[in-house]
Amino acid sequence: MINFIGQFNVIPSLPKTLEPLREIAFNLYWTWNHEAVELFRRIDRKLWEESQHNPIIMLGRTDQKRLVELSEDDGFLSHMNRVFASLMNYMGEKTWYQKNHKKEEKQSIAYFSAEFGLTECLQIYSGGLGILSGDHLKSASDLGLPLVGVGLCYKEGYFQQYLTSDGWQQERYDMVDFYNQPMRLVTDKENVPLKIRLSFPGRELVFQVWKIQVGRVPLYLLDTNVPENSDEDKKITHTLYGGFVETRIQQEYLLGIGGFRALQAMGIDPLVCHMNEGHSAFLSLERIKNMMINHNLSFTEAKDVGFFSNVFTTHTPVPAGIDIFPNELIEKYFGHYYRNELHIKDTDFYKLGTINGANDGGFNMAHLAMNMAGYVNGVSKLHGSVSKKMWASGFGDIPFDEIPIDYVTNGIHTHSHLSNEMQQLLIRYLGERFLQDPADKEIWKRVDEIPDEELWRTHERRRERLVAFARTRLQKQIIQRGGGTSEIAAAKEVLDASALTIGFARRFATYKRATLFLSDVERLAALLCNTNYPVQFIIAGKAHPRDEEGKRLIQEIVSISKEPHLRKRIVFIENYDMNVARYMVEGCDIWLNNPRRPLEASGTSGMKIIANGGLNLSVLDGWWDEAYSPEVGWRIGNGEEYDDLDYQDEVESRMIYESLEKEIIPLFYSRSENNLPRNWIATMKNSMKNLGPVYNTHRMVEEYFNNFYNRAYEKRILLSESEWKKAKEYSAWKNKVTANWDKIKFAGHTELSRNQDLKIGTKYSIQAELELGELTPDDVEVQIYYGKVEDKLKVDSNDFVVMKCSNAKNQGNIYKYKGEISCDDTGHFGFTLRVLPKHPLMINQFELGLIKWAK
């Protein structure tokens, strides 16, 4: 075995006039700047494709003679200088944040995620969660938010997919050379790589930090593949979602604890932390520890401060999607930490990993995040409701619709998923402001001004490119698995560039039901093989390496696609990644999505086709449940949920066929004299102008900022004043209220309008007497909770009014309250009374889990 005794780096040698290329390449702003991408493609088109669109590799492999040639090419230099000036202007211009918020601009928001999908050459993502994280950073950059990203740097990343001759998925793991990626090692003042140490059981773990510049936002990735570590510890950041349960806790320890320490080592002290899924929830513990050390706060005081400035976004609609670690593994990695760093008892620590007080042998990372974050949200309106159902047991007597779980519907970074041709068309008719503010509804209304001919021809060109791309990829797939010349020749003839093209591309989890459209092959064949009105499917996606059922779904699709009468109409593209997705979302006419409701938390792939002129056919799940209307696309079902899953599959598969047969195909092929599908184009325009300004990450990130980040920031600043005086006062108040809550008693109530039929517009008055014990009216809020008797168990059917204390002084420990219900509707109503904690710092009145109902 060879051991190198020294190391050095080699970087591309660029002529002086080409030096701007280096700065352009190392800022991922180029990933959403079409002119920059075309600049790299201009250097060497073949090498650009072979490098997986990696400008660092391409510049390193480009012949020096070619570089000299480019340095003397006025046309290329002019192109490069335009792109460089665009980057400099982008980095220096006044942003939405600067225009609207006068706060410190150092990175005060830290966004933690286990994966980031930024561009196809950076294989540090697996699917939708990663793409969302990457788009979140891109929009944060566009908006100018003082945000920094934190993740892990995977040496293997996610697997590369290839299929055997019988369609069975195989996995290949390619090592990533970080030195040939658009990223740089973080170094100290002496230009030595920054290395940070973590205490692991019986050893120290060392990691280094890589930096990726995403426009204005830095992303830091943690890497344990350093000489100081054992071979086993080097592999902690080897594979995304790989290894066993102990690997996962090691990765999440590194992401949460290590990530926060890395920021501090670089002089970044975030005031707000956003946990994108529960993978990074351990960061909340490190924040507490730092507050205890640096500001002399108790565990409870530090926990309260952290609570007000942590945000947690959950992406899963099922408990099985959450990491739950065995207590013995938690003890192994955190026993020393909670005893000697946090100074709390084991019972107090393990309660942090549950929301219902029962630790059944597992430490739940989502529960830890929920306990530590004052702001908790799902990723669509429906998913917010699903999350409340999933965790209702942790919220005791709180009515369902008041469980403090909010929602922010996901979006996509429009410019990253928009074809160059369509972007130029939109700029021509919507104006340059479309680039700066894709969430402006008034701008999108100008879509109606685009001539039908131009919109349709632009979309048709992208479909033609998709078909050409699919043919090329299919040929490569056949060659790689040893197919014959006749099979390769046949691949050149698959698909029809003018046929109605339906795309289905996503993770092959069984609940996404990738084979639902195959339930009646004869009926499907009749649709696909109609020579007058042809239809075709392009499908892509990966199954998890250990998901045998998901692999069987892929095999079934591939098998069907080999049938002689269907092979030209169904194509499966291997190794789904951001590049494959780009061609599909830019070129498909219909995006098919048929998960089993309500298991799709949000879904974003269908959002990516909107600005490209594609239309959605989807189950009413995730984002489509709130986005659908007949003017913008098609639905599968009416939002039903079934107990008999086989019956559900049968019903909803028939709905897919019926939608195609009766609505979609006739609309697509109904042409005017100049062969334009006028009504189809009208639906395209409706989808673009109604959905485009809503389902994007500019709107999403603005919502996160206004609803969570900004409020958390202001509370953090308020709590820190006068050496954390308010934080200490709040913790003391919370302890007092909790200790005295059981002493609260309803002493009686009087209905002043009892036994009367009231007319609309009148008031129903109620007085109540309350014994508060050691508490005062300043500590509580007394409410009348009311609604129609028949609807009392329905979500959002009840309401409340706040009662006023009529005597400020305590009269025998009894306080009198009075309130009125406005009679705004007819019907039979009921009411009850309740008491909730009240404090100006509280985010919501249910965060302490205290509520007292009248009996």
Short mmCIF file of N, CA, C and O in Angstrom, two decimals, residues 332-398:
data_model
loop_
_atom_site.label_atom_id
_atom_site.label_comp_id
_atom_site.label_asym_id
_atom_site.label_seq_id
_atom_site.Cartn_x
_atom_site.Cartn_y
_atom_site.Cartn_z
N LYS A 332 -25.20 6.37 24.26
CA LYS A 332 -23.82 6.18 23.84
C LYS A 332 -23.22 7.49 23.33
O LYS A 332 -22.06 7.82 23.63
N TYR A 333 -24.00 8.24 22.54
CA TYR A 333 -23.47 9.45 21.92
C TYR A 333 -23.75 10.73 22.72
O TYR A 333 -23.06 11.73 22.55
N PHE A 334 -24.77 10.70 23.58
CA PHE A 334 -25.16 11.94 24.27
C PHE A 334 -25.15 11.84 25.79
O PHE A 334 -25.45 12.82 26.46
N GLY A 335 -24.82 10.67 26.34
CA GLY A 335 -24.81 10.53 27.79
C GLY A 335 -23.89 11.54 28.45
O GLY A 335 -24.28 12.26 29.39
N HIS A 336 -22.68 11.61 27.96
CA HIS A 336 -21.71 12.57 28.52
C HIS A 336 -22.17 14.00 28.25
O HIS A 336 -22.03 14.90 29.10
N TYR A 337 -22.75 14.21 27.08
CA TYR A 337 -23.14 15.56 26.65
C TYR A 337 -24.21 16.13 27.57
O TYR A 337 -24.08 17.26 28.07
N TYR A 338 -25.28 15.39 27.83
CA TYR A 338 -26.37 15.98 28.63
C TYR A 338 -26.01 16.06 30.11
O TYR A 338 -26.52 16.91 30.83
N ARG A 339 -25.14 15.14 30.57
CA ARG A 339 -24.77 15.20 31.98
C ARG A 339 -23.75 16.30 32.26
O ARG A 339 -23.87 17.03 33.25
N ASN A 340 -22.75 16.42 31.39
CA ASN A 340 -21.62 17.30 31.68
C ASN A 340 -21.63 18.62 30.91
O ASN A 340 -20.90 19.53 31.28
N GLU A 341 -22.41 18.70 29.87
CA GLU A 341 -22.50 19.94 29.10
C GLU A 341 -23.80 20.69 29.38
O GLU A 341 -23.82 21.90 29.58
N LEU A 342 -24.92 19.95 29.40
CA LEU A 342 -26.22 20.56 29.65
C LEU A 342 -26.60 20.54 31.12
O LEU A 342 -27.49 21.28 31.55
N HIS A 343 -25.96 19.63 31.89
CA HIS A 343 -26.18 19.52 33.34
C HIS A 343 -27.64 19.25 33.68
O HIS A 343 -28.24 19.94 34.52
N ILE A 344 -28.23 18.27 32.99
CA ILE A 344 -29.60 17.87 33.29
C ILE A 344 -29.67 16.36 33.53
O ILE A 344 -28.76 15.62 33.16
N LYS A 345 -30.75 15.92 34.15
CA LYS A 345 -30.93 14.51 34.46
C LYS A 345 -31.38 13.74 33.22
O LYS A 345 -31.93 14.32 32.29
N ASP A 346 -31.20 12.44 33.26
CA ASP A 346 -31.57 11.61 32.10
C ASP A 346 -33.07 11.71 31.79
O ASP A 346 -33.47 11.76 30.63
N THR A 347 -33.90 11.75 32.84
CA THR A 347 -35.35 11.84 32.59
C THR A 347 -35.71 13.12 31.85
O THR A 347 -36.55 13.11 30.95
N ASP A 348 -35.06 14.22 32.22
CA ASP A 348 -35.33 15.50 31.55
C ASP A 348 -34.82 15.48 30.11
O ASP A 348 -35.47 16.02 29.21
N PHE A 349 -33.68 14.82 29.91
CA PHE A 349 -33.14 14.79 28.55
C PHE A 349 -34.00 13.94 27.62
O PHE A 349 -34.33 14.36 26.51
N TYR A 350 -34.38 12.77 28.07
CA TYR A 350 -35.13 11.87 27.19
C TYR A 350 -36.55 12.38 26.90
O TYR A 350 -37.15 12.01 25.90
N LYS A 351 -37.06 13.25 27.77
CA LYS A 351 -38.35 13.88 27.49
C LYS A 351 -38.28 14.78 26.26
O LYS A 351 -39.29 15.02 25.59
N LEU A 352 -37.07 15.25 25.96
CA LEU A 352 -36.91 16.12 24.80
C LEU A 352 -37.19 15.38 23.50
O LEU A 352 -37.51 15.99 22.47
N GLY A 353 -37.07 14.06 23.51
CA GLY A 353 -37.28 13.26 22.32
C GLY A 353 -38.67 12.69 22.20
O GLY A 353 -38.89 11.72 21.46
N THR A 354 -39.63 13.26 22.91
CA THR A 354 -41.02 12.82 22.80
C THR A 354 -41.94 14.00 23.04
O THR A 354 -41.59 14.93 23.77
N ILE A 355 -43.12 13.97 22.42
CA ILE A 355 -44.06 15.08 22.65
C ILE A 355 -45.22 14.67 23.54
O ILE A 355 -46.02 15.51 23.93
N ASN A 356 -45.33 13.39 23.84
CA ASN A 356 -46.48 12.97 24.67
C ASN A 356 -46.04 12.44 26.04
O ASN A 356 -46.83 11.84 26.76
N GLY A 357 -44.75 12.65 26.37
CA GLY A 357 -44.26 12.28 27.69
C GLY A 357 -43.90 10.82 27.84
O GLY A 357 -43.35 10.42 28.87
N ALA A 358 -44.16 9.99 26.81
CA ALA A 358 -43.87 8.55 26.90
C ALA A 358 -42.73 8.21 25.97
O ALA A 358 -42.88 8.24 24.75
N ASN A 359 -41.56 7.93 26.53
CA ASN A 359 -40.42 7.53 25.72
C ASN A 359 -40.43 6.01 25.64
O ASN A 359 -40.02 5.31 26.54
N ASP A 360 -40.93 5.50 24.51
CA ASP A 360 -41.10 4.06 24.35
C ASP A 360 -39.88 3.42 23.71
O ASP A 360 -39.96 2.74 22.68
N GLY A 361 -38.73 3.66 24.31
CA GLY A 361 -37.51 3.03 23.80
C GLY A 361 -36.92 3.72 22.60
O GLY A 361 -36.00 3.21 21.98
N GLY A 362 -37.43 4.91 22.24
CA GLY A 362 -36.91 5.60 21.07
C GLY A 362 -36.90 7.10 21.25
O GLY A 362 -37.77 7.68 21.88
N PHE A 363 -35.88 7.72 20.69
CA PHE A 363 -35.70 9.17 20.75
C PHE A 363 -36.05 9.73 19.38
O PHE A 363 -35.34 9.50 18.40
N ASN A 364 -37.17 10.44 19.30
CA ASN A 364 -37.75 10.88 18.03
C ASN A 364 -37.18 12.25 17.63
O ASN A 364 -37.35 13.23 18.34
N MET A 365 -36.52 12.30 16.47
CA MET A 365 -35.86 13.53 16.06
C MET A 365 -36.87 14.63 15.68
O MET A 365 -36.61 15.82 15.89
N ALA A 366 -38.00 14.24 15.14
CA ALA A 366 -39.03 15.25 14.84
C ALA A 366 -39.59 15.83 16.13
O ALA A 366 -39.85 17.03 16.23
N HIS A 367 -39.76 14.97 17.15
CA HIS A 367 -40.25 15.45 18.43
C HIS A 367 -39.24 16.38 19.09
O HIS A 367 -39.61 17.39 19.69
N LEU A 368 -37.96 16.02 19.00
CA LEU A 368 -36.92 16.91 19.53
C LEU A 368 -37.03 18.28 18.86
O LEU A 368 -37.01 19.32 19.54
N ALA A 369 -37.14 18.29 17.54
CA ALA A 369 -37.22 19.57 16.82
C ALA A 369 -38.47 20.35 17.22
O ALA A 369 -38.41 21.57 17.41
N MET A 370 -39.59 19.65 17.39
CA MET A 370 -40.84 20.34 17.78
C MET A 370 -40.75 20.91 19.18
O MET A 370 -41.26 22.00 19.45
N ASN A 371 -40.12 20.18 20.08
CA ASN A 371 -39.96 20.67 21.45
C ASN A 371 -39.03 21.87 21.53
O ASN A 371 -39.12 22.67 22.45
N MET A 372 -38.14 21.98 20.56
CA MET A 372 -37.12 23.02 20.61
C MET A 372 -37.43 24.22 19.70
O MET A 372 -36.69 25.18 19.70
N ALA A 373 -38.51 24.13 18.90
CA ALA A 373 -38.79 25.19 17.94
C ALA A 373 -40.15 25.83 18.21
O ALA A 373 -41.16 25.13 18.31
N GLY A 374 -40.16 27.13 18.30
CA GLY A 374 -41.42 27.83 18.48
C GLY A 374 -42.21 27.96 17.20
O GLY A 374 -43.40 28.27 17.23
N TYR A 375 -41.53 27.73 16.07
CA TYR A 375 -42.19 27.84 14.77
C TYR A 375 -42.08 26.48 14.08
O TYR A 375 -40.99 26.04 13.73
N VAL A 376 -43.22 25.83 13.89
CA VAL A 376 -43.26 24.49 13.29
C VAL A 376 -44.22 24.55 12.10
O VAL A 376 -45.33 25.09 12.22
N ASN A 377 -43.80 23.98 10.98
CA ASN A 377 -44.69 24.05 9.81
C ASN A 377 -44.57 22.81 8.93
O ASN A 377 -43.52 22.17 8.85
N GLY A 378 -45.70 22.49 8.29
CA GLY A 378 -45.72 21.53 7.21
C GLY A 378 -45.46 22.25 5.91
O GLY A 378 -45.26 23.46 5.87
N VAL A 379 -45.50 21.50 4.78
CA VAL A 379 -45.04 22.07 3.52
C VAL A 379 -46.16 22.21 2.48
O VAL A 379 -45.91 22.38 1.29
N SER A 380 -47.40 22.12 2.93
CA SER A 380 -48.57 22.47 2.12
C SER A 380 -49.73 22.62 3.11
O SER A 380 -49.62 22.20 4.27
N LYS A 381 -50.82 23.19 2.64
CA LYS A 381 -51.97 23.37 3.53
C LYS A 381 -52.49 22.02 4.01
O LYS A 381 -52.74 21.83 5.20
N LEU A 382 -52.60 21.06 3.10
CA LEU A 382 -53.06 19.72 3.48
C LEU A 382 -52.08 19.05 4.41
O LEU A 382 -52.47 18.42 5.40
N HIS A 383 -50.78 19.20 4.13
CA HIS A 383 -49.78 18.57 4.99
C HIS A 383 -49.76 19.17 6.38
O HIS A 383 -49.48 18.48 7.37
N GLY A 384 -50.07 20.46 6.50
CA GLY A 384 -50.21 21.05 7.83
C GLY A 384 -51.27 20.34 8.63
O GLY A 384 -51.09 20.04 9.82
N SER A 385 -52.41 20.04 7.99
CA SER A 385 -53.49 19.31 8.66
C SER A 385 -53.09 17.87 8.97
O SER A 385 -53.37 17.36 10.06
N VAL A 386 -52.41 17.22 8.02
CA VAL A 386 -51.94 15.84 8.23
C VAL A 386 -50.96 15.79 9.39
O VAL A 386 -50.99 14.86 10.22
N SER A 387 -50.09 16.78 9.49
CA SER A 387 -49.11 16.83 10.59
C SER A 387 -49.81 16.99 11.93
O SER A 387 -49.40 16.39 12.93
N LYS A 388 -50.86 17.79 11.97
CA LYS A 388 -51.62 17.94 13.22
C LYS A 388 -52.22 16.60 13.64
O LYS A 388 -52.21 16.24 14.82
N LYS A 389 -52.77 15.86 12.67
CA LYS A 389 -53.34 14.55 12.98
C LYS A 389 -52.26 13.61 13.50
O LYS A 389 -52.48 12.85 14.45
N MET A 390 -51.10 13.63 12.86
CA MET A 390 -50.04 12.71 13.22
C MET A 390 -49.53 12.96 14.64
O MET A 390 -49.15 12.04 15.35
N TRP A 391 -49.55 14.22 15.06
CA TRP A 391 -48.97 14.56 16.36
C TRP A 391 -49.99 15.09 17.36
O TRP A 391 -49.63 15.70 18.36
N ALA A 392 -51.27 14.85 17.10
CA ALA A 392 -52.33 15.38 17.99
C ALA A 392 -52.18 14.87 19.41
O ALA A 392 -52.53 15.58 20.37
N SER A 393 -51.64 13.65 19.59
CA SER A 393 -51.52 13.09 20.94
C SER A 393 -50.60 13.92 21.82
O SER A 393 -50.66 13.82 23.05
N GLY A 394 -49.74 14.71 21.22
CA GLY A 394 -48.82 15.52 22.01
C GLY A 394 -49.39 16.86 22.43
O GLY A 394 -48.71 17.64 23.10
N PHE A 395 -50.65 17.12 22.08
CA PHE A 395 -51.21 18.43 22.37
C PHE A 395 -52.48 18.37 23.22
O PHE A 395 -53.31 19.27 23.19
N GLY A 396 -52.63 17.27 23.92
CA GLY A 396 -53.63 17.16 24.97
C GLY A 396 -55.01 17.63 24.61
O GLY A 396 -55.63 17.16 23.66
N ASP A 397 -55.51 18.59 25.37
CA ASP A 397 -56.89 19.08 25.22
C ASP A 397 -57.04 20.21 24.21
O ASP A 397 -58.09 20.83 24.12
N ILE A 398 -55.98 20.47 23.45
CA ILE A 398 -56.05 21.58 22.49
C ILE A 398 -56.91 21.17 21.30
O ILE A 398 -56.71 20.11 20.72
#
